CSV table of C-alpha atoms in Angstrom, one decimal:
chain,number,residue,atom,x,y,z
A,1,MET,CA,-29.9,-15.8,14.6
A,2,ASN,CA,-29.5,-15.0,10.9
A,3,ARG,CA,-27.7,-17.5,8.8
A,4,PRO,CA,-26.2,-17.4,5.3
A,5,GLY,CA,-28.7,-19.0,2.9
A,6,VAL,CA,-26.4,-21.5,1.1
A,7,GLY,CA,-23.0,-23.1,1.4
A,8,PHE,CA,-19.8,-21.6,0.1
A,9,ALA,CA,-19.0,-22.0,-3.6
A,10,GLY,CA,-15.5,-23.1,-2.7
A,11,ARG,CA,-14.3,-24.8,-5.9
A,12,PRO,CA,-15.1,-22.0,-8.4
A,13,VAL,CA,-14.0,-19.3,-6.0
A,14,VAL,CA,-10.7,-21.0,-5.3
A,15,GLY,CA,-10.3,-21.6,-9.0
A,16,ILE,CA,-10.6,-17.8,-9.6
A,17,ALA,CA,-8.1,-17.1,-6.9
A,18,VAL,CA,-5.6,-19.6,-8.4
A,19,LEU,CA,-6.1,-18.1,-11.8
A,20,LEU,CA,-5.4,-14.6,-10.4
A,21,ALA,CA,-2.2,-16.0,-8.7
A,22,ALA,CA,-1.1,-17.5,-12.0
A,23,VAL,CA,-1.5,-14.2,-13.8
A,24,LEU,CA,0.3,-12.2,-11.1
A,25,THR,CA,3.1,-14.7,-11.0
A,26,ALA,CA,3.5,-14.7,-14.8
A,27,LEU,CA,3.9,-10.9,-14.8
A,28,SER,CA,5.8,-10.4,-11.6
A,29,GLY,CA,9.2,-10.5,-13.2
A,30,ARG,CA,8.5,-7.8,-15.8
A,31,TYR,CA,9.8,-4.3,-15.4
A,32,GLY,CA,11.7,-4.3,-12.1
A,33,PHE,CA,11.6,-3.4,-8.4
A,34,HIS,CA,9.2,-0.6,-7.3
A,35,ARG,CA,10.7,2.2,-5.3
A,36,ASP,CA,9.0,1.0,-2.1
A,37,GLU,CA,10.2,-2.6,-2.7
A,38,LEU,CA,13.8,-1.4,-2.8
A,39,TYR,CA,13.2,0.3,0.5
A,40,PHE,CA,11.6,-2.8,2.0
A,41,LEU,CA,14.7,-4.8,0.9
A,42,ALA,CA,16.8,-2.5,3.0
A,43,ALA,CA,14.3,-2.6,5.9
A,44,ALA,CA,14.3,-6.4,5.7
A,45,ASP,CA,18.0,-6.3,6.5
A,46,HIS,CA,17.4,-4.1,9.5
A,47,LEU,CA,14.5,-5.9,11.2
A,48,ASP,CA,13.1,-4.1,14.2
A,49,TRP,CA,9.8,-3.5,16.0
A,50,GLY,CA,9.2,-0.4,14.0
A,51,TYR,CA,10.4,2.2,11.5
A,52,VAL,CA,9.8,5.9,11.2
A,53,ASP,CA,7.2,5.4,8.5
A,54,GLN,CA,5.6,2.0,9.3
A,55,PRO,CA,5.3,-1.0,11.6
A,56,PRO,CA,7.4,-4.1,11.1
A,57,LEU,CA,5.2,-6.6,9.3
A,58,THR,CA,5.8,-5.8,5.7
A,59,PRO,CA,9.7,-5.8,6.0
A,60,LEU,CA,9.4,-9.1,7.8
A,61,LEU,CA,7.2,-10.6,5.1
A,62,VAL,CA,9.7,-9.3,2.5
A,63,ARG,CA,12.5,-10.9,4.4
A,64,ILE,CA,10.7,-14.2,4.4
A,65,SER,CA,9.7,-14.0,0.8
A,66,THR,CA,13.2,-13.1,-0.4
A,67,GLU,CA,14.8,-15.7,1.8
A,68,LEU,CA,12.6,-18.4,0.3
A,69,PHE,CA,12.3,-17.3,-3.3
A,70,GLY,CA,15.2,-14.9,-3.9
A,71,ALA,CA,15.8,-11.2,-3.8
A,72,THR,CA,14.4,-10.6,-7.3
A,73,PRO,CA,11.2,-8.8,-8.4
A,74,MET,CA,9.5,-12.2,-8.7
A,75,GLY,CA,10.8,-13.5,-5.4
A,76,ILE,CA,9.8,-10.5,-3.4
A,77,ARG,CA,6.2,-10.7,-4.7
A,78,VAL,CA,5.4,-14.3,-4.0
A,79,ILE,CA,3.7,-13.7,-0.6
A,80,SER,CA,1.9,-10.6,-2.1
A,81,THR,CA,0.5,-12.9,-4.8
A,82,ILE,CA,-0.7,-15.4,-2.2
A,83,THR,CA,-2.2,-12.5,-0.2
A,84,SER,CA,-4.2,-11.2,-3.1
A,85,ALA,CA,-5.5,-14.7,-3.9
A,86,LEU,CA,-6.7,-15.0,-0.3
A,87,THR,CA,-8.4,-11.6,-0.6
A,88,VAL,CA,-10.5,-12.8,-3.5
A,89,VAL,CA,-11.7,-15.8,-1.4
A,90,VAL,CA,-12.5,-13.5,1.6
A,91,VAL,CA,-14.6,-11.2,-0.6
A,92,ALA,CA,-16.6,-14.1,-1.8
A,93,LEU,CA,-17.1,-15.2,1.9
A,94,ILE,CA,-18.3,-11.6,2.6
A,95,ALA,CA,-20.9,-12.0,-0.2
A,96,ARG,CA,-22.1,-15.2,1.4
A,97,GLU,CA,-22.6,-13.5,4.8
A,98,PHE,CA,-25.0,-11.1,3.0
A,99,GLY,CA,-27.0,-14.1,1.8
A,100,ALA,CA,-25.5,-14.4,-1.6
A,101,GLY,CA,-26.0,-17.7,-3.4
A,102,ARG,CA,-23.2,-19.6,-5.2
A,103,ARG,CA,-23.4,-17.7,-8.4
A,104,ALA,CA,-23.3,-14.4,-6.6
A,105,GLN,CA,-20.3,-15.6,-4.6
A,106,VAL,CA,-18.5,-16.4,-7.8
A,107,LEU,CA,-19.4,-13.0,-9.3
A,108,ALA,CA,-18.0,-11.4,-6.2
A,109,ALA,CA,-14.8,-13.3,-6.6
A,110,ILE,CA,-14.5,-12.3,-10.2
A,111,CYS,CA,-15.2,-8.6,-9.5
A,112,ALA,CA,-12.5,-8.6,-6.8
A,113,ALA,CA,-10.0,-10.4,-9.1
A,114,VAL,CA,-10.4,-8.0,-12.0
A,115,SER,CA,-10.6,-4.8,-10.0
A,116,GLY,CA,-7.8,-2.4,-10.6
A,117,PHE,CA,-7.1,-1.8,-7.0
A,118,LEU,CA,-6.5,-5.5,-6.1
A,119,LEU,CA,-4.5,-6.2,-9.2
A,120,GLY,CA,-2.3,-3.1,-8.6
A,121,VAL,CA,-1.5,-3.9,-5.0
A,122,GLY,CA,-1.3,-7.6,-5.7
A,123,HIS,CA,1.5,-7.1,-8.2
A,124,LEU,CA,3.7,-5.4,-5.7
A,125,ALA,CA,5.1,-6.2,-2.2
A,126,SER,CA,3.6,-3.2,-0.3
A,127,THR,CA,1.9,-2.4,2.9
A,128,ALA,CA,-1.3,-1.8,1.0
A,129,THR,CA,-1.2,-5.4,-0.3
A,130,TYR,CA,-1.3,-6.9,3.2
A,131,ASP,CA,-3.5,-4.1,4.5
A,132,LEU,CA,-6.2,-5.0,1.9
A,133,LEU,CA,-6.4,-8.6,3.1
A,134,ALA,CA,-6.5,-7.4,6.7
A,135,TRP,CA,-9.4,-5.0,6.0
A,136,MET,CA,-11.3,-7.8,4.3
A,137,VAL,CA,-10.8,-10.3,7.1
A,138,ILE,CA,-11.8,-7.7,9.7
A,139,ALA,CA,-14.8,-6.8,7.6
A,140,LEU,CA,-15.8,-10.4,7.4
A,141,LEU,CA,-15.5,-10.9,11.1
A,142,ALA,CA,-17.4,-7.7,11.9
A,143,ILE,CA,-20.2,-8.7,9.6
A,144,LYS,CA,-20.4,-12.1,11.3
A,145,LEU,CA,-20.6,-10.2,14.6
A,146,LEU,CA,-23.4,-8.0,13.4
A,147,ARG,CA,-25.3,-10.9,11.8
A,148,THR,CA,-25.1,-13.2,14.7
A,149,GLY,CA,-25.0,-10.8,17.6
A,150,ASP,CA,-22.4,-13.2,19.2
A,151,GLY,CA,-20.0,-11.0,21.1
A,152,ARG,CA,-17.3,-13.6,21.0
A,153,TRP,CA,-16.4,-12.4,17.5
A,154,TRP,CA,-14.8,-9.4,19.2
A,155,LEU,CA,-11.9,-11.6,20.1
A,156,ALA,CA,-11.3,-12.6,16.5
A,157,ILE,CA,-11.7,-9.0,15.4
A,158,GLY,CA,-9.1,-8.0,18.1
A,159,LEU,CA,-6.7,-10.7,16.9
A,160,ALA,CA,-7.0,-9.6,13.3
A,161,THR,CA,-6.8,-5.9,14.2
A,162,GLY,CA,-3.6,-6.4,16.3
A,163,ILE,CA,-1.9,-8.2,13.4
A,164,ALA,CA,-3.1,-5.5,11.0
A,165,LEU,CA,-1.7,-2.8,13.3
A,166,GLN,CA,1.7,-4.4,12.9
A,167,ASN,CA,1.4,-3.6,9.2
A,168,LYS,CA,-0.3,-0.3,9.1
A,169,TYR,CA,-2.2,2.0,11.4
A,170,LEU,CA,-4.9,2.7,8.8
A,171,VAL,CA,-7.0,-0.2,10.1
A,172,VAL,CA,-8.3,2.1,12.8
A,173,LEU,CA,-10.1,4.2,10.2
A,174,PRO,CA,-12.6,1.6,9.0
A,175,LEU,CA,-13.1,0.4,12.6
A,176,ALA,CA,-13.9,3.9,13.7
A,177,ALA,CA,-16.2,4.4,10.7
A,178,LEU,CA,-18.1,1.2,11.5
A,179,LEU,CA,-18.3,2.0,15.2
A,180,ILE,CA,-19.9,5.4,14.3
A,181,ALA,CA,-22.3,3.7,11.9
A,182,VAL,CA,-23.3,1.1,14.5
A,183,LEU,CA,-24.0,3.9,17.0
A,184,ILE,CA,-26.2,5.6,14.4
A,185,THR,CA,-28.1,2.7,13.0
A,186,GLY,CA,-27.4,-0.3,15.3
A,187,PRO,CA,-27.4,-3.0,16.3
A,188,ARG,CA,-26.0,-1.3,19.4
A,189,SER,CA,-26.4,-4.5,21.4
A,190,VAL,CA,-23.0,-5.8,20.0
A,191,LEU,CA,-21.3,-2.9,21.9
A,192,ARG,CA,-22.9,-3.9,25.2
A,193,THR,CA,-20.7,-6.9,26.0
A,194,TRP,CA,-17.5,-7.5,27.9
A,195,TRP,CA,-16.2,-9.2,24.8
A,196,LEU,CA,-15.6,-5.8,23.3
A,197,PRO,CA,-12.9,-4.7,25.8
A,198,ALA,CA,-11.5,-8.1,25.7
A,199,GLY,CA,-11.0,-7.8,21.9
A,200,ILE,CA,-9.5,-4.3,22.4
A,201,ALA,CA,-7.1,-5.8,24.9
A,202,VAL,CA,-6.0,-8.6,22.5
A,203,ALA,CA,-5.4,-6.0,19.7
A,204,ALA,CA,-3.4,-3.8,22.1
A,205,LEU,CA,-1.3,-6.7,23.3
A,206,ILE,CA,-0.3,-7.7,19.8
A,207,ALA,CA,0.3,-4.2,18.7
A,208,ALA,CA,2.2,-3.2,21.9
A,209,PRO,CA,5.8,-3.9,20.7
A,210,ASN,CA,5.5,-1.5,17.8
A,211,LEU,CA,3.6,1.1,19.8
A,212,LEU,CA,6.3,1.0,22.5
A,213,TRP,CA,8.9,1.4,19.8
A,214,GLN,CA,7.1,4.4,18.4
A,215,ALA,CA,6.7,5.9,21.9
A,216,ALA,CA,10.4,5.4,22.6
A,217,ASN,CA,11.3,7.2,19.3
A,218,ASP,CA,8.9,10.2,19.8
A,219,TRP,CA,6.2,8.8,17.4
A,220,PRO,CA,7.9,9.5,14.1
A,221,GLN,CA,5.1,7.8,12.2
A,222,LEU,CA,2.8,10.7,13.3
A,223,THR,CA,5.3,13.1,11.8
A,224,VAL,CA,5.2,11.2,8.5
A,225,ALA,CA,1.4,11.2,8.5
A,226,SER,CA,1.2,14.9,9.2
A,227,GLY,CA,3.7,15.5,6.4
A,228,ILE,CA,1.5,13.6,4.0
A,229,SER,CA,-1.5,15.6,5.0
A,230,GLU,CA,0.3,19.0,4.8
A,231,ASP,CA,2.0,18.3,1.4
A,232,ASP,CA,-0.8,16.3,-0.4
A,233,GLY,CA,-3.9,17.1,1.6
A,234,THR,CA,-5.4,19.6,-0.8
A,235,GLU,CA,-4.7,17.4,-3.9
A,236,ASN,CA,-6.1,14.3,-2.1
A,237,ARG,CA,-9.3,16.1,-1.3
A,238,ILE,CA,-9.7,17.5,-4.9
A,239,MET,CA,-9.1,14.0,-6.4
A,240,PHE,CA,-11.0,12.0,-3.8
A,241,VAL,CA,-14.2,11.4,-5.8
A,242,PRO,CA,-12.5,10.5,-9.1
A,243,LEU,CA,-10.1,8.2,-7.3
A,244,GLN,CA,-13.0,6.4,-5.7
A,245,ILE,CA,-14.2,5.5,-9.2
A,246,LEU,CA,-11.1,4.9,-11.3
A,247,PRO,CA,-8.9,2.6,-9.2
A,248,LEU,CA,-11.5,-0.1,-8.6
A,249,SER,CA,-13.0,0.3,-12.1
A,250,PRO,CA,-15.7,2.6,-13.4
A,251,PHE,CA,-17.5,-0.6,-14.7
A,252,LEU,CA,-17.9,-1.9,-11.1
A,253,VAL,CA,-19.6,1.3,-9.9
A,254,PRO,CA,-23.1,0.1,-10.6
A,255,ILE,CA,-22.5,-3.1,-8.6
A,256,TRP,CA,-21.2,-1.3,-5.5
A,257,VAL,CA,-23.9,1.3,-5.7
A,258,VAL,CA,-26.5,-1.5,-5.9
A,259,GLY,CA,-24.7,-3.1,-2.9
A,260,PHE,CA,-25.0,0.1,-0.9
A,261,LEU,CA,-28.7,0.4,-1.6
A,262,HIS,CA,-29.3,-3.3,-1.0
A,263,LEU,CA,-27.8,-3.1,2.5
A,264,ARG,CA,-29.7,0.1,3.3
A,265,ARG,CA,-33.1,-1.1,2.0
A,266,SER,CA,-33.3,-4.9,2.3
A,267,PRO,CA,-35.7,-5.9,5.2
A,268,THR,CA,-33.7,-9.1,5.7
A,269,LEU,CA,-30.4,-7.2,6.1
A,270,ARG,CA,-31.5,-4.6,8.7
A,271,TRP,CA,-28.5,-5.7,10.8
A,272,ALA,CA,-26.1,-4.7,7.9
A,273,ARG,CA,-27.2,-1.1,7.5
A,274,SER,CA,-24.3,0.1,9.5
A,275,VAL,CA,-22.0,-1.7,7.0
A,276,ALA,CA,-23.4,0.5,4.2
A,277,LEU,CA,-23.2,3.7,6.3
A,278,ALA,CA,-19.6,2.9,7.3
A,279,TYR,CA,-18.4,3.8,3.8
A,280,PRO,CA,-19.6,7.4,3.6
A,281,VAL,CA,-18.5,7.9,7.2
A,282,LEU,CA,-15.1,6.6,6.3
A,283,CYS,CA,-15.0,9.0,3.3
A,284,VAL,CA,-15.7,11.9,5.6
A,285,ILE,CA,-12.9,10.8,8.0
A,286,VAL,CA,-10.4,10.5,5.2
A,287,LEU,CA,-11.4,13.8,3.6
A,288,ALA,CA,-11.1,15.5,7.0
A,289,LEU,CA,-7.6,14.1,7.6
A,290,GLY,CA,-6.4,14.9,4.0
A,291,GLY,CA,-5.5,11.2,3.6
A,292,LYS,CA,-5.0,9.4,0.3
A,293,SER,CA,-8.1,8.3,-1.6
A,294,TYR,CA,-7.2,4.6,-1.5
A,295,TYR,CA,-7.7,4.6,2.2
A,296,ALA,CA,-11.5,4.2,1.6
A,297,LEU,CA,-11.3,1.7,-1.3
A,298,PRO,CA,-11.4,-1.5,0.6
A,299,LEU,CA,-14.9,-0.9,1.9
A,300,LEU,CA,-16.0,-0.5,-1.8
A,301,LEU,CA,-15.1,-4.2,-2.2
A,302,VAL,CA,-17.4,-5.0,0.7
A,303,LEU,CA,-20.2,-3.1,-1.1
A,304,VAL,CA,-19.3,-4.9,-4.4
A,305,ALA,CA,-19.8,-8.2,-2.5
A,306,ALA,CA,-23.2,-6.9,-1.2
A,307,GLY,CA,-24.3,-6.0,-4.7
A,308,CYS,CA,-23.6,-9.3,-6.4
A,309,GLN,CA,-26.8,-11.1,-5.4
A,310,PRO,CA,-29.1,-8.3,-6.5
A,311,VAL,CA,-27.1,-8.3,-9.8
A,312,ILE,CA,-27.7,-12.0,-10.2
A,313,ASN,CA,-31.4,-11.5,-9.5
A,314,TRP,CA,-31.4,-8.8,-12.2
A,315,LEU,CA,-30.2,-11.3,-14.7
A,316,ILE,CA,-33.1,-13.7,-14.0
A,317,THR,CA,-35.7,-11.8,-16.2
A,318,PRO,CA,-37.2,-12.1,-19.6
A,319,ARG,CA,-34.3,-10.0,-20.9
A,320,ALA,CA,-31.7,-12.2,-19.2
A,321,THR,CA,-29.6,-12.8,-22.3
A,322,ALA,CA,-29.1,-9.1,-23.0
A,323,ARG,CA,-28.4,-8.3,-19.4
A,324,ARG,CA,-25.9,-11.2,-19.1
A,325,THR,CA,-24.1,-9.8,-22.2
A,326,VAL,CA,-24.0,-6.4,-20.5
A,327,LEU,CA,-22.5,-7.9,-17.4
A,328,ALA,CA,-20.0,-10.0,-19.3
A,329,VAL,CA,-18.8,-7.1,-21.4
A,330,GLY,CA,-18.5,-5.0,-18.3
A,331,LEU,CA,-16.3,-7.6,-16.6
A,332,VAL,CA,-14.2,-8.1,-19.6
A,333,LEU,CA,-13.6,-4.3,-20.0
A,334,THR,CA,-12.8,-4.2,-16.3
A,335,ALA,CA,-10.2,-6.9,-16.6
A,336,VAL,CA,-8.6,-5.4,-19.7
A,337,THR,CA,-8.4,-1.8,-18.4
A,338,SER,CA,-7.3,-2.9,-15.0
A,339,ALA,CA,-4.6,-5.1,-16.4
A,340,VAL,CA,-3.3,-2.3,-18.8
A,341,PHE,CA,-3.2,0.3,-16.1
A,342,THR,CA,-2.0,-1.7,-13.1
A,343,LEU,CA,0.1,-4.6,-14.4
A,344,PRO,CA,3.3,-4.6,-16.5
A,345,VAL,CA,1.6,-5.8,-19.7
A,346,LEU,CA,2.9,-3.0,-22.0
A,347,PRO,CA,6.5,-2.8,-23.2
A,348,ALA,CA,8.6,-0.6,-20.9
A,349,SER,CA,9.0,1.9,-23.7
A,350,ALA,CA,5.2,2.4,-23.8
A,351,VAL,CA,4.7,2.8,-20.0
A,352,ASN,CA,4.2,6.6,-20.3
A,353,VAL,CA,0.8,5.9,-21.7
A,354,VAL,CA,-0.4,4.8,-18.3
A,355,ILE,CA,1.8,6.8,-15.9
A,356,PRO,CA,-0.5,9.8,-15.9
A,357,ILE,CA,-3.2,7.5,-14.4
A,358,ASN,CA,-1.0,5.1,-12.4
A,359,GLN,CA,2.4,6.5,-11.5
A,360,GLU,CA,3.3,3.2,-9.8
A,361,GLN,CA,4.0,1.7,-13.2
A,362,GLY,CA,6.8,4.2,-13.8
A,363,GLU,CA,8.2,3.6,-10.4
A,364,GLN,CA,9.2,0.0,-11.5
A,365,ILE,CA,11.4,1.3,-14.3
A,366,GLY,CA,14.7,3.1,-14.5
A,367,TRP,CA,16.5,2.2,-11.3
A,368,PRO,CA,19.4,0.3,-13.0
A,369,GLU,CA,19.8,3.3,-15.3
A,370,LEU,CA,19.9,5.7,-12.4
A,371,THR,CA,22.6,3.6,-10.8
A,372,ALA,CA,24.6,3.6,-14.0
A,373,ALA,CA,24.4,7.3,-14.2
A,374,VAL,CA,25.5,7.7,-10.6
A,375,ALA,CA,28.4,5.3,-11.2
A,376,ALA,CA,29.5,7.5,-14.2
A,377,ALA,CA,29.4,10.6,-12.0
A,378,TRP,CA,31.3,8.8,-9.2
A,379,GLN,CA,34.2,8.1,-11.6
A,380,GLN,CA,34.7,11.9,-11.9
A,381,ILE,CA,36.0,11.8,-8.3
A,382,PRO,CA,39.8,11.4,-8.4
A,383,GLU,CA,40.7,7.8,-7.4
A,384,ALA,CA,42.9,8.9,-4.6
A,385,GLN,CA,40.0,10.7,-3.0
A,386,ARG,CA,37.3,8.0,-3.3
A,387,SER,CA,38.2,6.2,0.0
A,388,ARG,CA,37.2,9.4,1.8
A,389,ALA,CA,34.2,10.3,-0.5
A,390,THR,CA,30.5,9.8,0.3
A,391,LEU,CA,27.5,8.9,-1.8
A,392,PHE,CA,24.4,10.6,-0.5
A,393,ALA,CA,20.9,9.9,-1.9
A,394,GLY,CA,18.1,12.4,-1.5
A,395,ASN,CA,15.2,9.9,-1.1
A,396,TYR,CA,14.7,6.3,0.0
A,397,GLY,CA,14.0,5.1,-3.6
A,398,GLN,CA,17.4,6.3,-4.8
A,399,ALA,CA,19.1,4.9,-1.7
A,400,GLY,CA,17.5,1.6,-2.1
A,401,ALA,CA,18.4,1.4,-5.8
A,402,LEU,CA,22.0,2.3,-5.2
A,403,ARG,CA,22.2,-0.2,-2.4
A,404,LYS,CA,20.8,-3.0,-4.6
A,405,TYR,CA,22.6,-2.2,-7.9
A,406,GLY,CA,25.5,-0.1,-6.8
A,407,PRO,CA,28.0,-3.0,-5.9
A,408,ASP,CA,27.9,-4.2,-9.5
A,409,HIS,CA,29.1,-0.8,-10.5
A,410,GLY,CA,31.8,-0.5,-7.8
A,411,LEU,CA,29.8,2.1,-5.9
A,412,PRO,CA,30.2,2.4,-2.1
A,413,GLN,CA,27.4,2.1,0.5
A,414,PRO,CA,24.9,4.9,-0.1
A,415,TYR,CA,23.7,7.1,2.7
A,416,SER,CA,20.4,9.0,3.0
A,417,GLY,CA,18.6,11.2,5.5
A,418,HIS,CA,15.2,10.0,4.2
A,419,MET,CA,12.9,7.8,6.3
A,420,SER,CA,14.6,5.0,8.2
A,421,PHE,CA,17.8,5.2,6.1
A,422,HIS,CA,18.8,8.1,8.4
A,423,ASP,CA,18.7,5.7,11.4
A,424,TRP,CA,20.5,2.7,9.8
A,425,ALA,CA,23.8,4.3,9.0
A,426,ARG,CA,25.7,7.6,8.7
A,427,PRO,CA,29.1,8.4,7.2
A,428,ALA,CA,32.1,8.3,9.5
A,429,ASP,CA,33.7,11.6,10.4
A,430,THR,CA,36.8,10.4,8.6
A,431,GLN,CA,34.8,10.6,5.3
A,432,ASP,CA,35.8,14.2,4.8
A,433,GLY,CA,36.4,14.1,1.1
A,434,PRO,CA,34.1,14.7,-1.9
A,435,VAL,CA,30.3,14.2,-1.6
A,436,LEU,CA,28.2,13.0,-4.6
A,437,LEU,CA,24.6,14.2,-4.0
A,438,VAL,CA,21.7,12.4,-5.8
A,439,GLU,CA,18.9,15.0,-5.9
A,440,GLN,CA,15.6,14.6,-7.5
A,441,GLU,CA,15.6,18.4,-7.6
A,442,ARG,CA,18.5,20.4,-6.4
A,443,GLN,CA,17.8,21.4,-2.8
A,444,ALA,CA,19.6,24.2,-1.0
A,445,GLN,CA,18.8,22.5,2.3
A,446,TYR,CA,21.2,19.8,1.4
A,447,GLU,CA,23.8,21.7,-0.6
A,448,ARG,CA,24.4,24.3,2.1
A,449,HIS,CA,26.1,21.6,4.2
A,450,PHE,CA,28.7,21.1,1.5
A,451,THR,CA,31.3,23.2,-0.3
A,452,ASN,CA,31.7,24.0,-4.0
A,453,CYS,CA,28.7,22.0,-5.3
A,454,THR,CA,28.5,21.5,-9.1
A,455,GLN,CA,26.1,19.5,-11.2
A,456,VAL,CA,28.1,16.8,-13.0
A,457,GLY,CA,25.3,14.7,-14.5
A,458,THR,CA,21.6,14.1,-15.0
A,459,VAL,CA,19.7,10.8,-14.8
A,460,GLU,CA,18.0,9.7,-18.1
A,461,ASN,CA,15.9,6.6,-17.8
A,462,ASN,CA,13.5,4.6,-20.0
A,463,ALA,CA,10.4,5.7,-18.2
A,464,GLY,CA,10.2,9.2,-19.7
A,465,ALA,CA,9.5,12.6,-18.1
A,466,ASP,CA,6.7,11.3,-16.0
A,467,ASN,CA,8.9,9.0,-13.9
A,468,GLU,CA,9.9,10.8,-10.7
A,469,GLU,CA,13.6,10.2,-11.1
A,470,GLN,CA,13.8,11.4,-14.7
A,471,GLY,CA,16.1,14.4,-14.7
A,472,THR,CA,17.6,13.7,-11.3
A,473,ALA,CA,20.6,16.0,-10.7
A,474,LEU,CA,23.9,14.5,-9.8
A,475,VAL,CA,25.8,17.1,-7.8
A,476,LEU,CA,29.5,16.8,-6.8
A,477,CYS,CA,30.6,18.8,-3.8
A,478,GLN,CA,34.2,19.2,-2.6
A,479,SER,CA,33.6,18.3,1.0
A,480,PRO,CA,31.2,18.6,4.0
A,481,THR,CA,31.3,21.9,5.8
A,482,ALA,CA,31.4,20.1,9.2
A,483,ARG,CA,31.9,16.7,10.7
A,484,TRP,CA,29.2,14.2,9.6
A,485,SER,CA,28.3,13.6,13.2
A,486,GLN,CA,27.4,17.3,13.5
A,487,THR,CA,25.7,17.6,10.1
A,488,TRP,CA,23.8,14.3,10.1
A,489,PRO,CA,20.9,15.4,12.4
A,490,ASN,CA,20.2,18.3,10.0
A,491,LEU,CA,19.8,15.9,7.0
A,492,ARG,CA,16.9,13.9,8.4
A,493,ARG,CA,13.8,14.0,6.2
A,494,TYR,CA,10.6,12.3,7.3
A,495,TYR,CA,8.6,12.8,4.1
């Protein structure tokens, strides 16, 4: 049985994780809620076993976080911060499984902590935040399985996979990639055990409530996924290679390339060759599906972990001082560029500098301004007609913002046909008066359901033209063309 060469560098690794948590906490209150977080706040008030676009775990964690720490940008992100700190620790543990010494484990923790991808998802409450930790835990357990050959690890993998499936179905992609890689390079003996079906049964049992919800609702999440592939598939494929390099950090590329080669060539890590092969296999799967490039990024952190011991060995040479300087400069540049592009370190007025590379920055700015603009447009409705009027948002971000900030402006409950907002509420048939449409771009598919539609305002926010809601049209219509109960099914939008 193969064993890790040394113990775990617990104190320095935990120290790095705590430092990361401190940085994320210090910055979590800057800017504001992200579009997705506004949606999760609404979903957290409608807890269920599933939603049209996701399983239930992230809304549940948001509910817990906001109940404990408040429904503020800082409060919603506390559990995300803890999750990201744990991810750093797990990456170091993965390095140890590959035989990394203490210094290499610390390097792995540093690389993870300064990587743009982890900082970006760690700053926000998102499915990707919890998904990254889940992938790292499953990778750690799978590596233990391959290293020891002990089939009982399948039960732990099944447990972690079942929980991950309650957050996002993407976890099946790396598992499929690893299975294909094991079939190609071995060790195939880990597949010839009854512990494998036992692990599958554990995962299925945990995931069953959400799967049953999806089945009962005609698998809406598959509709959402197909919409992503159809609308963004070509762009995702074109940008796939650049977005394997930029989000983690270009300065970390040499480390994960070394990690890939180390796993493929090291005579002491023959059992881990399938781990290296799993990454290109996963890339092929994601490209074939037209999925988003970040679907493959977590496995790059595994390769980074694998590359840290060879990098440490590279430093122990007659030119060690110069090489250590190169490494230190690379890590500092990684930390600085990652922070600038993924964290709210710039003034909100300067965020347009980074939006072309990371649109998520702009998605945290401008929601109060959007709500104020909507409130001004709402005031154009005669007061006598407002009790029968309806506020309709074109997408879940707008609906979430109006739900969060609208009451302070005297706005009524917003309605939307987007994602699960369509299922949570629809206007009563007695609301037969004016309809104020909030449209990112004017859409005939919406306006044809209403009469005499006229644009009465435009949203101007502080994020500039690159923010998705900049220039949103505020369109006032005289009334619905039919009862809301008849019109509502036609307003559903999955993606």
